[in-house]
Coordinates of C-alpha atoms and ligand atoms in Angstrom, one line a residue:
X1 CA 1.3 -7.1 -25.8
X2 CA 5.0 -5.8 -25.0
X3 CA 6.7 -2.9 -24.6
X4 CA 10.0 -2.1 -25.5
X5 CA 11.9 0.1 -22.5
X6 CA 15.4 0.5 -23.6
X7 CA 17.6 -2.0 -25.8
X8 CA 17.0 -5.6 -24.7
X9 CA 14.5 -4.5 -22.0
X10 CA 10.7 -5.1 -22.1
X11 CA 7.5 -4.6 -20.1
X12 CA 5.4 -8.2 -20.4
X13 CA 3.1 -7.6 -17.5
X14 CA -0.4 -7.6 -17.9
X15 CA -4.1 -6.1 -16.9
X16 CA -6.2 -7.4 -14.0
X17 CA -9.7 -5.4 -15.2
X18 CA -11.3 -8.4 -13.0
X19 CA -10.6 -8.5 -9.4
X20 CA -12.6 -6.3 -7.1
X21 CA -10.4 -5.9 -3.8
X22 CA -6.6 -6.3 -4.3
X23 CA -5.5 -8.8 -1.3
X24 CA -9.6 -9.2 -0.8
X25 CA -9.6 -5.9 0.8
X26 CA -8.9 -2.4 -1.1
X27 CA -11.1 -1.6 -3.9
X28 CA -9.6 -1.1 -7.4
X29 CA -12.3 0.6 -9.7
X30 CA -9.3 0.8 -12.1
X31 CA -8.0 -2.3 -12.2
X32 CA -4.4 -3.5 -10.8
X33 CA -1.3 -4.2 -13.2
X34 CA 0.4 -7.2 -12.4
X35 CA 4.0 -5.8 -14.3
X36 CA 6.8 -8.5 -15.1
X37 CA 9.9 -7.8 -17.6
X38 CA 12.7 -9.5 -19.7
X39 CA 15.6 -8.8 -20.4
X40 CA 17.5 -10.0 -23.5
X41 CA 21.4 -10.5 -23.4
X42 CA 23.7 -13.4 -23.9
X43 CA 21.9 -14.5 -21.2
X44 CA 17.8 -13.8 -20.4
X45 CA 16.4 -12.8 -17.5
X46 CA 12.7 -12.9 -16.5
X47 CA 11.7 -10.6 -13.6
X48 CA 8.7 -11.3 -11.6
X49 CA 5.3 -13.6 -13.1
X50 CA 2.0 -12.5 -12.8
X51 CA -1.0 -13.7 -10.3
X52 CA -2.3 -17.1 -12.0
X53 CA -5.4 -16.1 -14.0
X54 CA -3.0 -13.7 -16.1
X55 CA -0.7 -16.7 -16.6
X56 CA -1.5 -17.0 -20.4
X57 CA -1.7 -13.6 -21.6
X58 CA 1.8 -13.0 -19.9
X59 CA 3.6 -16.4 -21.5
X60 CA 2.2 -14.6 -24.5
X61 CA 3.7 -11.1 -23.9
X62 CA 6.7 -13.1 -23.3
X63 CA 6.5 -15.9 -26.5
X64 CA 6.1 -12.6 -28.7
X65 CA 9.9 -11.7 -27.8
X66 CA 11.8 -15.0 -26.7
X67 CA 11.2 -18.7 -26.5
X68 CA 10.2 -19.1 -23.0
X69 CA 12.8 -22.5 -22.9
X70 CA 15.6 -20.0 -23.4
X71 CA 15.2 -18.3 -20.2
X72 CA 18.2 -18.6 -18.2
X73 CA 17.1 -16.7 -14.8
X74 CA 14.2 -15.4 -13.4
X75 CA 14.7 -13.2 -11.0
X76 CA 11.9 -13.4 -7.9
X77 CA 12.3 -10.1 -5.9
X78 CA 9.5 -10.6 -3.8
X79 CA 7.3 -13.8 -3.4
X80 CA 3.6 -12.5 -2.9
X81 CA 1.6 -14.6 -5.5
X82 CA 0.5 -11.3 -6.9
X83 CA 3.8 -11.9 -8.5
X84 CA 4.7 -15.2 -8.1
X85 CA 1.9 -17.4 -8.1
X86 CA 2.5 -18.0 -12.2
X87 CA 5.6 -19.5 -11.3
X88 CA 5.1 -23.0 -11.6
X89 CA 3.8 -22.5 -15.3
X90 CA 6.5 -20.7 -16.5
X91 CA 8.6 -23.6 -14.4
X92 CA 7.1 -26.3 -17.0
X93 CA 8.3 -23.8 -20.0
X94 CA 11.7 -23.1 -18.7
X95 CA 12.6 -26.2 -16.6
X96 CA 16.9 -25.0 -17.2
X97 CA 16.2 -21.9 -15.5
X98 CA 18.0 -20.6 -12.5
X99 CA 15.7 -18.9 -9.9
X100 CA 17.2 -15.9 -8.4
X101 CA 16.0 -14.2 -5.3
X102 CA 17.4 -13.7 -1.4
X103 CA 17.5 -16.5 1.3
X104 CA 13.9 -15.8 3.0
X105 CA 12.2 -16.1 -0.9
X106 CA 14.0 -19.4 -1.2
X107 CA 12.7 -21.1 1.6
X108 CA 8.6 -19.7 0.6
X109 CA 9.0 -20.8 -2.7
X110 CA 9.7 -24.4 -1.2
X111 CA 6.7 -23.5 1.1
X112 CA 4.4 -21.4 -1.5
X113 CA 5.2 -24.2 -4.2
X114 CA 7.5 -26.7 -4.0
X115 CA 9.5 -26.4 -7.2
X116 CA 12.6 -27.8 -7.8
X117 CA 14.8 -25.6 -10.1
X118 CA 18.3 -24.8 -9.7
X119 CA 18.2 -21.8 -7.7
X120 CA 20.3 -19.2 -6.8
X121 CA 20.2 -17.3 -3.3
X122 CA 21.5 -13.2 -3.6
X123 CA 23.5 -11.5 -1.2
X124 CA 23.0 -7.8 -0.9
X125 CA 24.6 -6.3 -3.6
X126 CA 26.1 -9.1 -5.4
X127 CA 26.0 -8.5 -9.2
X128 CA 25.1 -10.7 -12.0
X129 CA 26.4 -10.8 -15.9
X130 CA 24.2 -11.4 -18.2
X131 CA 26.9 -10.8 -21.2
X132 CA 26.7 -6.5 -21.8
X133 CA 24.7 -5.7 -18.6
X134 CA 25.1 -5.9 -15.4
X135 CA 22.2 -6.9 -12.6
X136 CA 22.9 -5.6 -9.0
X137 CA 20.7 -7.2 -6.2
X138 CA 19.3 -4.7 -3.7
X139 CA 18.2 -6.4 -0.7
X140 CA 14.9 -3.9 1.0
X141 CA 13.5 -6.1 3.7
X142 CA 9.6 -5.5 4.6
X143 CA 8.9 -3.8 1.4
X144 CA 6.5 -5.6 1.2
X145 CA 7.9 -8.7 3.0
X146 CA 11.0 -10.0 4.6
X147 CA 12.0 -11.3 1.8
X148 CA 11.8 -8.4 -0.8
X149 CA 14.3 -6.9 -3.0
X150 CA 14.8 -4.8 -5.6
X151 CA 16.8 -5.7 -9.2
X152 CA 18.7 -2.7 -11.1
X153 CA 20.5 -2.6 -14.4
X154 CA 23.9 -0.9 -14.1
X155 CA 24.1 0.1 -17.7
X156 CA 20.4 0.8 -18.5
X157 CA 20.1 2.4 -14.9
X158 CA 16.4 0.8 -14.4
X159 CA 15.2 0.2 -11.1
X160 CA 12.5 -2.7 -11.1
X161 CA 11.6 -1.8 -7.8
X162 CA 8.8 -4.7 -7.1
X163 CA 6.0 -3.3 -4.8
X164 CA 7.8 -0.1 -3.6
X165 CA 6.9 2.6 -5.9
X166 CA 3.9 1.0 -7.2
X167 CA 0.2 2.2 -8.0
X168 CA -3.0 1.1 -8.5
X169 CA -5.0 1.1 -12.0
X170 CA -4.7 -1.3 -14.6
X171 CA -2.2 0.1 -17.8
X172 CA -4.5 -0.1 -20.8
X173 CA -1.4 -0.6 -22.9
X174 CA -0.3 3.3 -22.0
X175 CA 2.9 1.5 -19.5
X176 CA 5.3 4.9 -19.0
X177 CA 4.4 8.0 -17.1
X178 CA 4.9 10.2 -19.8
X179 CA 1.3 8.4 -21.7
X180 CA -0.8 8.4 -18.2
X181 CA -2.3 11.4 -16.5
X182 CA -0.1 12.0 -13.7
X183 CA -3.5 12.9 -11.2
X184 CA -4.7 9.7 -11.3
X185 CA -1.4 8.2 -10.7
X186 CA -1.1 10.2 -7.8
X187 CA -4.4 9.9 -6.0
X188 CA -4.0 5.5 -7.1
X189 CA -0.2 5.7 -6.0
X190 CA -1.2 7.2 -2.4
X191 CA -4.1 4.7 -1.9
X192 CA -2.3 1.7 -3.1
X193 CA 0.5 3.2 -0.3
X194 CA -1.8 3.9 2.3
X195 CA -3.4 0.3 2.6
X196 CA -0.7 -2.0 1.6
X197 CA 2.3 -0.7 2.9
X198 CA 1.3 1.8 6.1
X199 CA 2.6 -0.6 8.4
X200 CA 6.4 -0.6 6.5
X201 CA 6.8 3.4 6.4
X202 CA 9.8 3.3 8.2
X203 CA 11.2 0.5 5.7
X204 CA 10.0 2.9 2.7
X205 CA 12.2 5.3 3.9
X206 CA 15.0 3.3 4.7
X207 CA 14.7 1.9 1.2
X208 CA 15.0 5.2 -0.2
X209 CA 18.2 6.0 1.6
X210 CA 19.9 3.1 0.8
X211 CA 19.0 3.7 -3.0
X212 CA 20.3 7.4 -2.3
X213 CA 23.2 5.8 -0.5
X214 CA 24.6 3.7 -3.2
X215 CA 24.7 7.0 -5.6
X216 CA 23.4 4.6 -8.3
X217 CA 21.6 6.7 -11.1
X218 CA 18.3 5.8 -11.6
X219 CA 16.8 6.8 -15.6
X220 CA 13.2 4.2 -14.7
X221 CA 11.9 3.0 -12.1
X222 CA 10.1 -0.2 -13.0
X223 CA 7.7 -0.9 -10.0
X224 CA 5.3 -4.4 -10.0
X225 CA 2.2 -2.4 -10.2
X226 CA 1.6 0.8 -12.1
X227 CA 3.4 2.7 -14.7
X228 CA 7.4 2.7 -15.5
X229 CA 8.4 5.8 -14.3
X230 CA 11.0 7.6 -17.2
X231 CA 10.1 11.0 -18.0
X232 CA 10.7 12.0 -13.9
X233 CA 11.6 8.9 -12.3
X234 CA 12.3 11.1 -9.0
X235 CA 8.9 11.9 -9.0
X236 CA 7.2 8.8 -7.2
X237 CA 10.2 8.1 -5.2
X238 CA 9.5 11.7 -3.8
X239 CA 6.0 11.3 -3.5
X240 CA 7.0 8.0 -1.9
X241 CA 9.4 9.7 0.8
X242 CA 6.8 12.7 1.1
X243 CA 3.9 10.4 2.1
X244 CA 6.0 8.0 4.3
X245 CA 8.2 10.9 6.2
X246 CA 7.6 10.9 9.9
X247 CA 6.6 14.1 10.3
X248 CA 2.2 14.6 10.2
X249 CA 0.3 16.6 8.1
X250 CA -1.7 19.4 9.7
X251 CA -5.4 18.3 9.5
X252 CA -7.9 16.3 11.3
X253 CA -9.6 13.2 10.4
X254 CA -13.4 11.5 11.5
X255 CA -13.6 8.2 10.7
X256 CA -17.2 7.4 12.1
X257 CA -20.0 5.1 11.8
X258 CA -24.1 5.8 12.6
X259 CA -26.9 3.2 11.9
X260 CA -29.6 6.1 12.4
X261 CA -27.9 9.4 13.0
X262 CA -27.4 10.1 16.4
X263 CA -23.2 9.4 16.1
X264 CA -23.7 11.3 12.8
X265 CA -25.2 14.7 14.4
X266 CA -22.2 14.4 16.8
X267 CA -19.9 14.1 14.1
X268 CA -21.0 17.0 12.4
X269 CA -21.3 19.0 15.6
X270 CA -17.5 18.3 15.8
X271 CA -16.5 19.0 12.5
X272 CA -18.3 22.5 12.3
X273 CA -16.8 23.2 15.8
X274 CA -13.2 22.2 14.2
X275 CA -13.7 24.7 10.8
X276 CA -14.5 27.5 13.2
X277 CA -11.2 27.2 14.8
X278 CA -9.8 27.5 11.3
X279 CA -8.6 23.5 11.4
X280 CA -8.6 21.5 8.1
X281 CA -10.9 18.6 8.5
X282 CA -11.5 14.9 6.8
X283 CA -13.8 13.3 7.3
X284 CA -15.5 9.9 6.4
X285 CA -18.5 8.1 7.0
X286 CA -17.3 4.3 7.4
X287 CA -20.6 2.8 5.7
X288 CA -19.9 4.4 2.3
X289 CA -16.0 5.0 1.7
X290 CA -13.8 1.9 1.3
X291 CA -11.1 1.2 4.1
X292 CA -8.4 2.5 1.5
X293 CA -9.8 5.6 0.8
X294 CA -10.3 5.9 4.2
X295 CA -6.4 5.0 5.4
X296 CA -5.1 7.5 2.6
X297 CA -6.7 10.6 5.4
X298 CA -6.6 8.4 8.5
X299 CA -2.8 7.3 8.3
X300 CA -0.8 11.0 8.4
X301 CA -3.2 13.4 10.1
X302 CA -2.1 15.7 13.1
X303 CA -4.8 14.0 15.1
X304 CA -7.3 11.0 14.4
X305 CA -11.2 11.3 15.9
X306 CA -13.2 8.1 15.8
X307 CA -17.1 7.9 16.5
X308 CA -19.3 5.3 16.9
X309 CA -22.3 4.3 18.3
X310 CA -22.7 0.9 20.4
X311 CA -23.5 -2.6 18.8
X312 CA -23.9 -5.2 21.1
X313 CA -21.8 -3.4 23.5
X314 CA -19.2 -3.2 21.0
X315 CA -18.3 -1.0 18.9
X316 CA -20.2 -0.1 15.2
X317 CA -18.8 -3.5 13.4
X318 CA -17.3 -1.4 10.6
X319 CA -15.6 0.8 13.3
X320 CA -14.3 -2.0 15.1
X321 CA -13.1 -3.0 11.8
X322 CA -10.9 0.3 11.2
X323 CA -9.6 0.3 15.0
X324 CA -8.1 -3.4 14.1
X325 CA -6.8 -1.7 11.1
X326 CA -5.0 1.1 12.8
X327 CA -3.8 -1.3 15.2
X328 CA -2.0 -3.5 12.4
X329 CA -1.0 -0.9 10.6
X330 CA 0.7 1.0 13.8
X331 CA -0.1 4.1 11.8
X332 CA 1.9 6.9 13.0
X333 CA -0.7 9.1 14.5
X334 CA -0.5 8.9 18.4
X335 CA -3.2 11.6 19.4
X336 CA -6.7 10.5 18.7
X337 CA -10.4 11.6 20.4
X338 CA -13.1 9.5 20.9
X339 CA -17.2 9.9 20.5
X340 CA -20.2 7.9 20.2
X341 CA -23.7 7.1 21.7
X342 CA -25.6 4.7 22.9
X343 CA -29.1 3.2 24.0
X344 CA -28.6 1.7 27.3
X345 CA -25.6 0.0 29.0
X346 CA -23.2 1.6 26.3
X347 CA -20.0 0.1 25.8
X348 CA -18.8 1.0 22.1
X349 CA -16.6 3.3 23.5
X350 CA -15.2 2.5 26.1
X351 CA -13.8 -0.7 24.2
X352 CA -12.2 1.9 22.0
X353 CA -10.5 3.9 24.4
X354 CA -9.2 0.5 25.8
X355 CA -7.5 -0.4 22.4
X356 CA -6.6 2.5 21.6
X357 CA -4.6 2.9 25.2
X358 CA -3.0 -0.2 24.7
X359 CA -1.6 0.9 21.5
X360 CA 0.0 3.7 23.6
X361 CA -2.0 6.7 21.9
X362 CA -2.7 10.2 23.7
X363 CA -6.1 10.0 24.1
X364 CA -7.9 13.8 23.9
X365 CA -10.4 14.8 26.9
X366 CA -12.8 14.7 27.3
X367 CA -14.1 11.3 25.7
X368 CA -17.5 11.7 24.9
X369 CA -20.3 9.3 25.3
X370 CA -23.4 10.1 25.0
X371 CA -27.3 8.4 25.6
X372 CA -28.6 9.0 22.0
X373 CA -29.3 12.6 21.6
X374 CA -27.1 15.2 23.5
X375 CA -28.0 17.9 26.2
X376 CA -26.8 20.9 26.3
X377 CA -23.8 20.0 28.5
X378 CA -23.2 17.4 26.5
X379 CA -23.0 19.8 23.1
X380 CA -21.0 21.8 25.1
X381 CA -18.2 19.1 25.8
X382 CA -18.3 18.5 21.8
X383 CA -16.9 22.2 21.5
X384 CA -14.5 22.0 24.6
X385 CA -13.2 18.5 22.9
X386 CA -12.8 20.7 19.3
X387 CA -10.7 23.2 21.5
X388 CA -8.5 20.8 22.7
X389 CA -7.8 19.3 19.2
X390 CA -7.2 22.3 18.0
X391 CA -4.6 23.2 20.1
X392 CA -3.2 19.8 19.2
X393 CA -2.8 20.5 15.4
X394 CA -0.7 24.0 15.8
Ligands
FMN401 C1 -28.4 -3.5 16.2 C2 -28.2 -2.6 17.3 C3 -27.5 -3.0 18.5 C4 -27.4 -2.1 19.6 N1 -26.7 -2.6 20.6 C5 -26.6 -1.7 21.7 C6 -25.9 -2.2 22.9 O1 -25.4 -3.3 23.0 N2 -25.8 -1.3 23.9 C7 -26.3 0.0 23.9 O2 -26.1 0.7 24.8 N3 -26.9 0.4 22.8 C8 -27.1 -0.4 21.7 N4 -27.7 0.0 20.6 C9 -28.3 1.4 20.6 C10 -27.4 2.4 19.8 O3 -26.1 2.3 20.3 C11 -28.0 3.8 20.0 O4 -29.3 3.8 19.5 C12 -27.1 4.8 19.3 O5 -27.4 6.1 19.7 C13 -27.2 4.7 17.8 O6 -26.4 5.6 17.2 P1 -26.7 6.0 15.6 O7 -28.0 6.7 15.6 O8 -25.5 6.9 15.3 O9 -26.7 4.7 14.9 C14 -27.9 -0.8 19.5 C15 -28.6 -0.4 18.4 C16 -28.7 -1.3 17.3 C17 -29.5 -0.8 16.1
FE2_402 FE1 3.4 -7.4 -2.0
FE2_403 FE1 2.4 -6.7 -5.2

């Protein structure tokens, strides 16, 4: 299947219905679309492939338009093998084509797959003919790699803006935003944000400058995953700065984790304590909500609580899991309060608070640790640490 976009312009990406966590980490119930597009001019450019299992369907998409042989470029603008690791099939198909992409992408395609096509490295940019349109290279490091940048035609004013922009959910055939229902778009757009590219918020924005900088007009945006943006192509670029803005959103989030209860009741203690003081609260149980749901409240809020109960004087496994996440991620969230309960020696927490000092966050007192079930004093220091929040989220 193809879709036409404007004159000489297609979509020829295709539907992953199969795989269950994108990267082999964020669920997608929806599916993922791996998006790719020609464009037909004196000379024709392909932009992006597909991940390898897609490979056929998308020479397909593509043979239902053009002879794949009489591909002249094809334009890499970011080398993940979400995108790229259909490349050396299209290669055998196209043998004269020209790959086009910055200096970083030309050394991992040497590394990622050692083909040897004419290539041509882009400077920030530097435009390219293709006979009526134009093709200006925009160079936006770290989104998603170093590599990454972002293709736009002058004439057409499309912006195929790679993994910037994008959203989860597979396409089911319906590829513009004016044939989806903008709600799911928004929740899939924020979780797709929220676990891939957290750790490049400050790149997101400077992306969006530069974009704004060049006072470019932008009719589409054509991201790599998700639908083409025409009908408001401001829209996800907005949502995009909204989301990514430095400035936190005035909630609090629990992430916690309980084998039997005991971190739970403290949990709950805390979050009832919170609505009292009138403070909006999240809050997720890290046994039954996947790490991106999790990330899409656990990235922005005013301040982050974590809970969990010691495991082999560590902390709950899963726990552990989201503390390594934070710290990868370098969400920006500084303030964050600490709970949990033991049996014994203890230990869950305190290894914790010792990450989470090293990654330079205000820590809220008190921290609590408590042997199983709470005294009274220790209840106590649940509502004195809900205070505290709370005066951190005015
Ligand atoms: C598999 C397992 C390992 C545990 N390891 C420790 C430990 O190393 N040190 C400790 O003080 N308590 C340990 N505990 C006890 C729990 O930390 C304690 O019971 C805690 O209150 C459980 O909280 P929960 O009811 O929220 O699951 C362990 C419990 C389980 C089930
Ligand atoms: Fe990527
Ligand atoms: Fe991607």
């Amino acid at each position: 299947m193809h879709r036409e976009m404007a004159k000489g312009v297609y979509y020829v990406g295709v539907d992953d219905h199969h795989t269950e966590l994108f990267e082999n980490l964020w669920k997608i119930p929806f599916g993922v679309s791996y998006n790719s597009y020609l464009i037909v001019d004196e000379k024709t450019a392909l932009i992006e492939t597909v991940k390898d299992p897609w490979s056929k369907e998308w020479l397909d998409n593509i043979g239902e338009i053009i002879d794949p042989k009489d591909i002249d470029y094809i334009i890499l603008n970011h080398m993940e093998p979400d995108h790229t690791s259909s490349l050396p099939d299209i290669a055998e198909l196209a043998p004269n084509a020209t790959l086009i992409f910055t200096e970083r992408a030309s050394d991992m395609q040497k590394s990622f797959y050692g083909l040897s096509l004419k290539e041509k490295v882009v400077e920030d940019l530097e435009e390219l003919s293709l006979g009526n349109k134009t093709l200006k290279f925009v160079h936006t490091p770290f989104l998603h790699w170093p590599e990454t940048m972002m293709t736009y035609i002058m004439e057409d004013e499309v912006l195929f803006s790679c993994d910037a922009f994008g959203t989860f959910g597979a396409l089911n055939g319906k590829v513009f935003d004016d044939e989806i229902d903008m709600r799911m778009v928004e929740s899939e757009s924020r979780r797709y944000l929220s676990s891939i590219i957290t750790t490049y918020f400050k790149f997101v924005q400077r992306g969006i400058a530069k974009i704004k900088d060049l006072g470019i007009g932008v009719k589409m945006v054509a991201p790599s995953h998700g639908p083409i943006f025409r009908k408001d192509p401001m829209w996800i670029v907005n949502k995009y700065d909204e989301w990514t803005h430095p400035e936190l959103e005035k909630y609090v989030t629990i992430v916690y984790g309980s084998m039997y209860g005991f971190t739970h009741r403290l949990a709950l203690k805390l979050k009832s304590e919170l609505l009292k003081l009138g403070v909006e609260v999240k809050i997720h149980n890290i046994s039954y909500t996947d790490m991106s749901t999790v990330l899409v409240d656990a990235v922005r809020p005013s301040v982050l609580v974590v809970g969990a109960p010691t495991y082999d004087a560590h902390p709950f496994p899963k726990i552990w899991t989201f503390a390594n996440e934070v710290q990868g991620k370098r969400i920006p969230v500084k303030k964050v309060a600490l709970f949990g309960t033991y049996g014994w020696g203890g230990g869950g927490v305190k290894k914790l608070q010792k990450m989470f000092e090293e990654m330079k966050f205000e820590i809220l007192e008190p921290v609590i640790r408590v042997k199983a079930r709470p005294s009274e004093e220790e209840s106590q220091q649940i509502v004195a640490l809900a205070k505290n929040i709370a005066e951190h989220v005015k």
